[in-house]
Coordinates of C-alpha atoms in Angstrom, one line a residue:
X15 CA 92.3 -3.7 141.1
X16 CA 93.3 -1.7 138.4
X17 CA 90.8 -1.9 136.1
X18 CA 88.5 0.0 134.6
X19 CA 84.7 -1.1 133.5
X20 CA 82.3 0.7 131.9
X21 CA 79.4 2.9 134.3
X22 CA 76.9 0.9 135.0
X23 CA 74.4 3.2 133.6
X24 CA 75.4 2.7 130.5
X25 CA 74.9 -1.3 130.3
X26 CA 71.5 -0.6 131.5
X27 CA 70.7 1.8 128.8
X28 CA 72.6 0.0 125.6
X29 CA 72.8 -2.8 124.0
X30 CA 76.0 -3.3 123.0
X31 CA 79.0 -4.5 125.3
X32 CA 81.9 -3.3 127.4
X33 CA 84.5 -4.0 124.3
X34 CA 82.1 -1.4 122.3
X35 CA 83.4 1.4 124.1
X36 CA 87.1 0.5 123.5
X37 CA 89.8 -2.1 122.7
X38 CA 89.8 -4.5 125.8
X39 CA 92.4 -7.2 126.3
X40 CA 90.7 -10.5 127.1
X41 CA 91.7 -10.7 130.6
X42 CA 90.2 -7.6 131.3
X43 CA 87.4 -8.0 129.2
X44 CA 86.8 -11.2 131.9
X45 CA 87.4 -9.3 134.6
X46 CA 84.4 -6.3 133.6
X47 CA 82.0 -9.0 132.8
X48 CA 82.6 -10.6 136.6
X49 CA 82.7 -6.8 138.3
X50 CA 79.7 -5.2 135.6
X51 CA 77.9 -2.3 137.3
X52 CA 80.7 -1.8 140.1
X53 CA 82.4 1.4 140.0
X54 CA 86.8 0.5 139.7
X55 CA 88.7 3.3 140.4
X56 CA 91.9 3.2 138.0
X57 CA 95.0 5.3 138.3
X58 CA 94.9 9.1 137.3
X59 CA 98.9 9.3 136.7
X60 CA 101.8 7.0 135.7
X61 CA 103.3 5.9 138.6
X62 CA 104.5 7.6 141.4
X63 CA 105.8 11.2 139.7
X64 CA 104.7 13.0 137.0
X65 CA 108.1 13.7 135.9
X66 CA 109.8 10.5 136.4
X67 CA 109.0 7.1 134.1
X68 CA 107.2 4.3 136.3
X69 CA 109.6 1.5 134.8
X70 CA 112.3 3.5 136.5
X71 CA 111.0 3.5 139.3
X72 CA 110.1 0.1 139.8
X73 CA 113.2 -1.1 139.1
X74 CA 115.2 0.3 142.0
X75 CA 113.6 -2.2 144.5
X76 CA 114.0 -5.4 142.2
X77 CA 117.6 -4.6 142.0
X78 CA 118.9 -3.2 145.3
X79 CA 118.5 -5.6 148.0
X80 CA 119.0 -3.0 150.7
X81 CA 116.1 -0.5 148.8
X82 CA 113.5 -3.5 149.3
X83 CA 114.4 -4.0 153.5
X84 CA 114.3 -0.3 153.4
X85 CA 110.5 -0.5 151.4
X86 CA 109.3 -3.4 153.4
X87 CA 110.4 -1.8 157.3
X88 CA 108.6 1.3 155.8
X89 CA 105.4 -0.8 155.3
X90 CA 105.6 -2.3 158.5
X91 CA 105.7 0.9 160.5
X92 CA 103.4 2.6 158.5
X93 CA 100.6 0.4 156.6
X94 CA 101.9 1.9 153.7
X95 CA 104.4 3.1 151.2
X96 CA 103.9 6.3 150.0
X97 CA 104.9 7.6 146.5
X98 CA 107.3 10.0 148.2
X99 CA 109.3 6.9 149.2
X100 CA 109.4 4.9 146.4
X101 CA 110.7 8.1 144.2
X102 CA 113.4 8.6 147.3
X103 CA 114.1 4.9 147.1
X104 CA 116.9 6.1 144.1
X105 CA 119.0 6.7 146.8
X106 CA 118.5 3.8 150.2
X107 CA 121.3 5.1 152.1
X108 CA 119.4 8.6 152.3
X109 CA 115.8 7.7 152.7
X110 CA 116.6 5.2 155.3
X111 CA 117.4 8.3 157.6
X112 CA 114.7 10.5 156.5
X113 CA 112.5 7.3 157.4
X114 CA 113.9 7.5 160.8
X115 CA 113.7 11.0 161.5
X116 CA 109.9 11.4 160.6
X117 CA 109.2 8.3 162.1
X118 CA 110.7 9.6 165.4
X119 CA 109.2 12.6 165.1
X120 CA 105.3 11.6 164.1
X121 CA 105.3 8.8 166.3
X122 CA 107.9 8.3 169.1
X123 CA 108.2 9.7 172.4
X124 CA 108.4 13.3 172.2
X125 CA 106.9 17.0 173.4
X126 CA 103.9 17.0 171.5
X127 CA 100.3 14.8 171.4
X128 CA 100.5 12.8 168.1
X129 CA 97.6 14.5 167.5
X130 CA 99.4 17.8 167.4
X131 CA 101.9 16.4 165.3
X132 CA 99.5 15.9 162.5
X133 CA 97.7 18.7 162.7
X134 CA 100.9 20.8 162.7
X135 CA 101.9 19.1 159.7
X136 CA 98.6 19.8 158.0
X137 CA 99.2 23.2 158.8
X138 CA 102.8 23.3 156.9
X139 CA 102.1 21.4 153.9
X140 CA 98.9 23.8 153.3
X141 CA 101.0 26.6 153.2
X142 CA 102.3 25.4 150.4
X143 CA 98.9 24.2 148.5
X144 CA 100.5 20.9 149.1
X145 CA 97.2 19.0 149.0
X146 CA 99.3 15.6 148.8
X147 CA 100.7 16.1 151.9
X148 CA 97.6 17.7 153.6
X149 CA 95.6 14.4 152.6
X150 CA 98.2 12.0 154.0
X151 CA 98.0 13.9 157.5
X152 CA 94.1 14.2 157.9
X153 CA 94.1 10.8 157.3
X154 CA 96.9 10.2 160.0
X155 CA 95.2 12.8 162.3
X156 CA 91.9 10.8 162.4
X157 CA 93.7 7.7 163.3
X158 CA 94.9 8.7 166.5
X159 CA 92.3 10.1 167.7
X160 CA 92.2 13.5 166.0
X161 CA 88.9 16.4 166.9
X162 CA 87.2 15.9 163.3
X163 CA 86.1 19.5 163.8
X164 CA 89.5 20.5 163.6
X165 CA 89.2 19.8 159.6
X166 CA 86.9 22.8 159.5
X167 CA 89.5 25.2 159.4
X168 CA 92.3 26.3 161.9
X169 CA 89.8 28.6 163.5
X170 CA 88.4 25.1 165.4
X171 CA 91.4 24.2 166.4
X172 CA 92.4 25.1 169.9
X173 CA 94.5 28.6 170.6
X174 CA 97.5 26.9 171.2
X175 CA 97.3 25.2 167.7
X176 CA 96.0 29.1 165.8
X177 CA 99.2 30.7 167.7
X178 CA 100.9 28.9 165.4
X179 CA 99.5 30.4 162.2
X180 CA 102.1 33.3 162.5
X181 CA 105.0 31.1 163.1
X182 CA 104.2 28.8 160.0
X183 CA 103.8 31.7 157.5
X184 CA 107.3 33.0 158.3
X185 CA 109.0 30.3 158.5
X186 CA 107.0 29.2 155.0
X187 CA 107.9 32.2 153.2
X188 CA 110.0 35.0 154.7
X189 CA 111.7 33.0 157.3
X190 CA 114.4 36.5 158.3
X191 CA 111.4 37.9 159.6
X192 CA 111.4 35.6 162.9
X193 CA 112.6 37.4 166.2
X194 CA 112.9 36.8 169.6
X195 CA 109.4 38.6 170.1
X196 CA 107.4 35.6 167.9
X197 CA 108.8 33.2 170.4
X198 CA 107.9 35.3 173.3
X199 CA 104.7 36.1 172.5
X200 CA 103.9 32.2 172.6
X201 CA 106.0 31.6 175.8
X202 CA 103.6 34.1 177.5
X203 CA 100.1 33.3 176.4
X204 CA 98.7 32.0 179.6
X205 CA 99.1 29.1 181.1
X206 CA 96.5 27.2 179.0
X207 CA 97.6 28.1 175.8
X208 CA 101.3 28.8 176.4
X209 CA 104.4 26.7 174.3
X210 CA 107.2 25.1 176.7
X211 CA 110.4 25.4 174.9
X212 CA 110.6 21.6 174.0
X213 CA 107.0 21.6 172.4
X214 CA 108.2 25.1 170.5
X215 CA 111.3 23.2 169.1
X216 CA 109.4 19.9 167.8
X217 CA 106.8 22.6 166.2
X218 CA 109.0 24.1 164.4
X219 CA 111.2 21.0 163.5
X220 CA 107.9 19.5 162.2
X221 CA 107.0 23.2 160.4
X222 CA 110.5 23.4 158.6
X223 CA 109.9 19.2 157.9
X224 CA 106.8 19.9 155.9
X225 CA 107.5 23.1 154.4
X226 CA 110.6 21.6 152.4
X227 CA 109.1 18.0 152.2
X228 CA 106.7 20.1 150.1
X229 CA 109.5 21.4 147.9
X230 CA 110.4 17.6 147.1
X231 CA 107.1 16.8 146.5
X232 CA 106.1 19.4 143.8
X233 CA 110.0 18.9 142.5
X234 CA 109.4 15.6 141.6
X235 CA 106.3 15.3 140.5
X236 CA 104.6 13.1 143.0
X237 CA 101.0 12.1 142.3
X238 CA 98.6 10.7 144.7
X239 CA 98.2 6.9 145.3
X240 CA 95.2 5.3 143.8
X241 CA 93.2 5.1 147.1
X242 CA 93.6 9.0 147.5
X243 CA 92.2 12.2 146.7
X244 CA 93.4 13.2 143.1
X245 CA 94.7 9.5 142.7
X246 CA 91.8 7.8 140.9
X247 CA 89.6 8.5 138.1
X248 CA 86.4 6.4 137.8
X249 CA 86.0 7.1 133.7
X250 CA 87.2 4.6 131.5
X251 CA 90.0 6.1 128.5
X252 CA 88.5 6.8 125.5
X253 CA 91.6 6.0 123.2
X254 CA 90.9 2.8 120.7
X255 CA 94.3 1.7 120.5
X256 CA 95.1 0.7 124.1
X257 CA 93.2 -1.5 126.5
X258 CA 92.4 0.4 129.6
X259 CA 95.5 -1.8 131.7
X260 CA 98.0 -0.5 129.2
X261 CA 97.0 3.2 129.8
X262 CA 96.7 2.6 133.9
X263 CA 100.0 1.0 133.5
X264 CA 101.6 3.6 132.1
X265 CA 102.2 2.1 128.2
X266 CA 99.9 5.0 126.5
X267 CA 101.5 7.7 124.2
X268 CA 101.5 9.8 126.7
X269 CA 105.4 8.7 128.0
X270 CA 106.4 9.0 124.5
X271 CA 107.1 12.9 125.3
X272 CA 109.5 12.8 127.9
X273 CA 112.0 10.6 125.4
X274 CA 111.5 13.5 122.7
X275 CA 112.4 16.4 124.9
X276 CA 115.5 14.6 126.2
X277 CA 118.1 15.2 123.7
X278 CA 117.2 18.8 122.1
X279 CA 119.8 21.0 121.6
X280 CA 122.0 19.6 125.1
X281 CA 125.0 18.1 123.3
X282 CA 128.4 18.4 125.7
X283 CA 126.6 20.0 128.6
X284 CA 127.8 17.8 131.0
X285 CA 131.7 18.0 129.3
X286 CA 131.0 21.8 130.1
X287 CA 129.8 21.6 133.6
X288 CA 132.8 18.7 134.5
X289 CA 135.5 21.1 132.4
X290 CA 134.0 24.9 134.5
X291 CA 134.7 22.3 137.9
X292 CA 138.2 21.7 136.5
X293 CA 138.8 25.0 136.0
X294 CA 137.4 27.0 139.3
X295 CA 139.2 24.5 141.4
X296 CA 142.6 25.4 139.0
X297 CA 141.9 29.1 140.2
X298 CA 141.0 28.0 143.7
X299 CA 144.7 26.7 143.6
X300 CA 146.5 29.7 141.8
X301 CA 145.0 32.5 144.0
X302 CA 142.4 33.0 146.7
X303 CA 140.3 36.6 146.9
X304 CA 140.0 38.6 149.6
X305 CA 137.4 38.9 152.4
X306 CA 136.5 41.7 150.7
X307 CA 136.2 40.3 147.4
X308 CA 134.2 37.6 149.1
X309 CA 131.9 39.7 150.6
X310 CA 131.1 41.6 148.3
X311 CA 130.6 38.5 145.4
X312 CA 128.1 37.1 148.2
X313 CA 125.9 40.4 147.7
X314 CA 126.3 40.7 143.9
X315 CA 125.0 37.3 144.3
X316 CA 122.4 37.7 146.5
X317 CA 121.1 40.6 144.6
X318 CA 121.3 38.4 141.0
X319 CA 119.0 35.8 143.1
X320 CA 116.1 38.6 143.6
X321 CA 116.0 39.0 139.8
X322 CA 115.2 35.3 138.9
X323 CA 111.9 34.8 138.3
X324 CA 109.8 31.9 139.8
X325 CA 107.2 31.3 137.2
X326 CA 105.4 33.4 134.6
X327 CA 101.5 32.5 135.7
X328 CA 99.7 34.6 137.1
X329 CA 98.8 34.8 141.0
X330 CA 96.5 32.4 142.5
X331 CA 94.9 32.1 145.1
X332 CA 94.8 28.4 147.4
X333 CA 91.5 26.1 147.4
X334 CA 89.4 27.0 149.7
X335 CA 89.5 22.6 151.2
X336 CA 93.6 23.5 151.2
X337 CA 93.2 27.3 152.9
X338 CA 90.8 26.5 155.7
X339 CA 94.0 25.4 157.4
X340 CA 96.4 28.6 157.6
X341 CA 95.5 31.9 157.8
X342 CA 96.3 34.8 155.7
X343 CA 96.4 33.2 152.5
X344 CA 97.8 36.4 150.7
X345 CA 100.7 36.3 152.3
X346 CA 103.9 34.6 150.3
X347 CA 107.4 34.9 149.4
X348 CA 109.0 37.7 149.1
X349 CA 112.8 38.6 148.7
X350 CA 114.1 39.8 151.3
X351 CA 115.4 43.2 150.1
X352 CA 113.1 45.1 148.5
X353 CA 112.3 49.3 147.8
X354 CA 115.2 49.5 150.1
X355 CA 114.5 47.3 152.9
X356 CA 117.7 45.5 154.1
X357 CA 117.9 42.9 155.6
X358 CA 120.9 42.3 157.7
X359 CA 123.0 39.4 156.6
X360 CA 122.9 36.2 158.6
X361 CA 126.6 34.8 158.6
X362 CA 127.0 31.6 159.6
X363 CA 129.9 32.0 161.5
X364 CA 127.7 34.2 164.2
X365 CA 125.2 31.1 164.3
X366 CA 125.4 28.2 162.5
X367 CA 123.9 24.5 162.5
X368 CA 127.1 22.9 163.6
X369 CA 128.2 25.1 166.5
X370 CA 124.6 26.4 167.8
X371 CA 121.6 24.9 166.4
X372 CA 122.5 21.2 166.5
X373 CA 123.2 21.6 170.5
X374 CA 119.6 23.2 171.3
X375 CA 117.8 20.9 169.5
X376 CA 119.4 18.3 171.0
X377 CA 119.4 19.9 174.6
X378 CA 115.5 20.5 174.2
X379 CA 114.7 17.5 172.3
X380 CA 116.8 14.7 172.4
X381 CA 117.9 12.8 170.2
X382 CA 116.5 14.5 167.1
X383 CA 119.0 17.5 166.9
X384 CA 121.4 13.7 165.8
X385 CA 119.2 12.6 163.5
X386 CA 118.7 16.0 161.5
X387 CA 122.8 16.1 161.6
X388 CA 123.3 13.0 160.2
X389 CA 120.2 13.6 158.2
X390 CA 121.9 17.0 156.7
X391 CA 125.4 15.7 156.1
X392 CA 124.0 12.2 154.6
X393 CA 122.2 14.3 151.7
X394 CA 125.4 17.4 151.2
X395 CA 127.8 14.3 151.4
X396 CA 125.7 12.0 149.1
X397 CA 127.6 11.2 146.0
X398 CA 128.4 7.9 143.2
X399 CA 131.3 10.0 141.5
X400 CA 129.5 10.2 138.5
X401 CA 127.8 12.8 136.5
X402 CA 125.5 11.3 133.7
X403 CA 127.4 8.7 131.9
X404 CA 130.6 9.7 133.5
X405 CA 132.5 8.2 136.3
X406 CA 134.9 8.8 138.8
X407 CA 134.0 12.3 139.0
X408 CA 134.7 14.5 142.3
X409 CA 131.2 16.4 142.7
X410 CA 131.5 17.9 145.7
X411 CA 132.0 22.0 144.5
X412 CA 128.5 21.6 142.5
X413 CA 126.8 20.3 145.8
X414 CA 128.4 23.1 147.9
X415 CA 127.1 25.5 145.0
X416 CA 123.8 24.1 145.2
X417 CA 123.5 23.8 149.0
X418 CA 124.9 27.6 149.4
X419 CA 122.7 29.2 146.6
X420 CA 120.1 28.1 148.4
X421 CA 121.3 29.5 151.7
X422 CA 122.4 32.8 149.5
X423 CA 118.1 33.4 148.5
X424 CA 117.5 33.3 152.6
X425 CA 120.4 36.0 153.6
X426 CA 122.7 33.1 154.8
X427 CA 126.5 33.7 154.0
X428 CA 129.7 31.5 154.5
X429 CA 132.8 33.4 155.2
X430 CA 134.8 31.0 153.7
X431 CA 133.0 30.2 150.5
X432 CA 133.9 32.3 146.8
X433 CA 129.9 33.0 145.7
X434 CA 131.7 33.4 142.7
X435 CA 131.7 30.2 141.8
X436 CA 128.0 30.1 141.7
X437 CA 127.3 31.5 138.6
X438 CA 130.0 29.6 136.7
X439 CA 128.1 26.1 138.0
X440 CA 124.4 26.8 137.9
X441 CA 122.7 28.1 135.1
X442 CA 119.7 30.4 135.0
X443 CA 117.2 27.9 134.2
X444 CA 118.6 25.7 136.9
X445 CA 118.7 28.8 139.0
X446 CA 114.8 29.1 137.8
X447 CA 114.3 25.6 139.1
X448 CA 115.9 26.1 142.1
X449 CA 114.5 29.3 143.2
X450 CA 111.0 27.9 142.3
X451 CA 111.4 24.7 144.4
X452 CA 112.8 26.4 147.1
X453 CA 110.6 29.8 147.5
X454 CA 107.4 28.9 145.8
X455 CA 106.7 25.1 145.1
X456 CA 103.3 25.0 144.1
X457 CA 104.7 26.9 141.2
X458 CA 106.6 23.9 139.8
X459 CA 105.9 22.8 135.8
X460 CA 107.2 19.6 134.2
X461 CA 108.8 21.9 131.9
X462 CA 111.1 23.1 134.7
X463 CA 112.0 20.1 135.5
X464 CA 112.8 19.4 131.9
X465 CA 114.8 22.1 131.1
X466 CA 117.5 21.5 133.5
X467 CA 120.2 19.1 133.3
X468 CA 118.6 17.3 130.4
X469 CA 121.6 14.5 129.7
X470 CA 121.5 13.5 133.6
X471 CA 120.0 10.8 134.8
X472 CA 116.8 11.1 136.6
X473 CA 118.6 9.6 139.5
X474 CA 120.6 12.6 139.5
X475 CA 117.5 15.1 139.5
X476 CA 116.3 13.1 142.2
X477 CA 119.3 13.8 144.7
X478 CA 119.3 17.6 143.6
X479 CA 115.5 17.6 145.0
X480 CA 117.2 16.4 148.3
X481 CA 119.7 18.6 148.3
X482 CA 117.3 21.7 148.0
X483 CA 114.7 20.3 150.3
X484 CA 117.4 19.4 153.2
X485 CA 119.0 23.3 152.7
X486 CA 116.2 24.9 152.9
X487 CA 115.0 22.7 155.9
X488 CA 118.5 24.1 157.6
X489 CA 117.8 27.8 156.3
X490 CA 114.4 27.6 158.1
X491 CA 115.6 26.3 161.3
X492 CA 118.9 28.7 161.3
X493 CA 116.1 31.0 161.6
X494 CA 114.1 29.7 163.9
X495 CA 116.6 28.4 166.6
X496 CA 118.3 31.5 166.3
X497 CA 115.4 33.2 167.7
X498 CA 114.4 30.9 170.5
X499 CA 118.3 31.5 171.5
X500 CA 117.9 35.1 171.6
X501 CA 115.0 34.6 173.7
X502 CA 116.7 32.0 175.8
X503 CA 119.5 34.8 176.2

């Protein structure tokens, strides 16, 4: 139930009624007098984002046949349909195999206890402050059967689980770091607390899964369902105007903002994105640069992507309830060349997802190297041909931007590609966006979101949000596999 009544202290002490303390329709008004001195939890947000509208939402299922199937298989594997989904849910084709590929990773046959699974995926999201996440797994961790004591901290969890730690916190945050040695040092712990190769690969698949489901989740905003931590108040609104259903519902002020920022000063953006996309692909056709050229536009760029700022707050530290499960909380991004440290670049033609990674994840853990494949091409080759109100447009050299700025902030370089390009496409406050997504999450403001692609449809802003979660899931596991290789070899 979704509505609110007034504490039951305060009928006891007062005389005067429930529709005292503020305007109350009269079906709700019926519906305190039945409930009186129970304590209704109502809605802390509106809807499933923060960002997004909830009539937006909603709508996607009530007109897309295949979105509902999707919604109700979702509900029957899990009890539940999470906010994450229903904000996905813009785009069926897409979260159908994302549904599949966590699903076979939580819960199907595989290397790892469910338990562990969990637990690791605790682990990841907390890295990330990522309490939405965190809050999901505990809960899924206790179901199947899950050491309570674990919940302590990572410290009560067993060695195998705390070899981890070091793993997670690269991977999180300076991912170029990983070598051969961090994978031998778990292949050789001792029998009792050593890491086959298979259970190595679904860790790390389920570390890089977390660590960029993250980035979606701060990116768009998602809030906590009612029944969860951070997802209910208990206090009853104190504006006059509004009965309590209308503000848990979403119909207060409040969404009156996001119509007023939408428009400001944004006139013909889109006509200048579409005519920059006319024009590079003009010069693509006219002349093409030199390997040269192209390497050295990849470091320019590269070096222009260590001088956009994240956010302007100040450092802070995790909670200690979202802590307890990581170790060395101090420890966060940092790019990858700095007071002179280089970092050698990692060119995807030496290793790349296609020709090496998608084979050893499949070879160690079958099956799931296809899904992540189809999973990866699904979101790069996602498209409607529109941008905003326009249609028929061909979008792919702004995904390719996107997807390889992304892969530019981790050291990743394609031969073939004019980095150019880049800077022509994005701007710096999508760059902004991006960067703060991608690198440091928890960092994300509304006003980010905002400030990017304002004439686009929130549709749109949705997809990019998959585009920079599923890229920086591929940068992370580049990483990773390439190690385990090199140790293989």
């Amino acid at each position: 139930m979704r509505h609110a009544v007034a504490p039951a202290e305060n009928v006891e002490n007062h005389s005067f009624t429930v529709t005292d303390l503020f305007k109350i329709c009269t079906h709700c008004e019926r519906l305190g007098k039945k409930d009186l001195g129970i304590r209704i939890p109502r809605p802390l947000g509106n809807g499933p984002s923060k960002f997004i509208p909830e009539k937006e939402i909603l709508q996607i299922s009530k007109v897309d046949s295949r979105t509902q199937s999707i919604f109700e298989d979702a509900f029957a594997a899990l009890g539940r349909l999470d906010n994450i989904s229903l904000v996905m849910g813009f785009h069926p084709q897409y979260l159908e195999s994302f549904l599949r590929t966590q699903h076979y990773l939580l819960q199907m046959d595989g290397p790892l206890p469910l338990h562990y699974r969990h637990y690791i995926g605790i682990m990841a999201a907390a890295r990330h402050q990522c309490s939405y996440l965190v809050n999901l797994h505990v809960n899924d961790f206790l179901q199947v059967g899950g050491d309570p004591k674990w919940l302590n901290g990572l410290f009560e969890a067993p060695q195998k689980l705390q070899q981890l730690g070091e793993l997670n916190k690269i991977l999180a945050h300076r991912p170029w770091l990983l070598t051969k040695q961090h994978i031998e040092v778990r292949r050789r712990a001792g029998s009792e607390h050593s890491w086959s190769l298979a259970e190595l690969i679904h860790a790390v698949v389920l570390l890089t899964h977390y660590h960029s489901l993250a980035s979606f989740t701060f990116g768009c905003g998602i809030t906590p369902e009612i029944h969860c931590d951070g997802g209910h108040t208990f206090r009853p609104p104190s504006l006059s105007q509004y009965c309590v259903c209308d503000i848990a519902n979403g119909n207060g002020h409040a969404n009156h903002h996001d119509d007023l920022l939408g428009n400001q000063d944004m006139c013909g953006e889109v006509e200048v994105l579409m005519e920059r996309m006319k024009q590079l692909q003009e010069c693509r056709d006219d002349e093409e640069a030199s390997q040269e050229e192209m390497a050295t536009r990849f470091e320019r760029e590269k070096t222009e992507s260590m001088l956009v700022v994240t956010s302007e707050d100040e450092e802070s530290g995790p909670p200690r309830d979202i802590s307890r499960h990581f170790e060395d909380p101090s420890y966060g991004y940092k790019d990858f060349s700095r007071r002179g440290e280089q970092v050698p670049t990692f060119r995807a033609q030496d290793y790349s997802w296609e020709d090496h990674g998608f084979s050893l994840v499949n070879r160690l853990y079958p099956n799931v190297g296809q899904m992540l494949d189809e999973k990866f091409h699904m979101v790069y080759n996602l498209t409607y041909n529109t941008m905003a109100t326009h249609k028929d447009v061909d979008t792919s050299m702004l995904r390719r931007a996107i997807w390889n700025y992304i892969h530019c902030m981790f050291g990743i370089r394609y031969d073939d590609y004019d980095y150019g390009e880049i800077n022509q496409l994005l701007d710096r406050s999508f760059k902004i966006y991006i960067k703060t997504i991608v690198c440091s999450p928890e960092k994300t403001t509304k006003r980010m979101y905002e400030s990017f692609w304002r004439q686009f449809q929130h549709s749109e802003k949705v997809h990019v949000n998959l585009l920079l979660m599923e890229a920086r899931m591929q940068a992370e596991l580049l990483y990773a596999l390439r190690a385990i290789t090199r140790y293989m070899t």
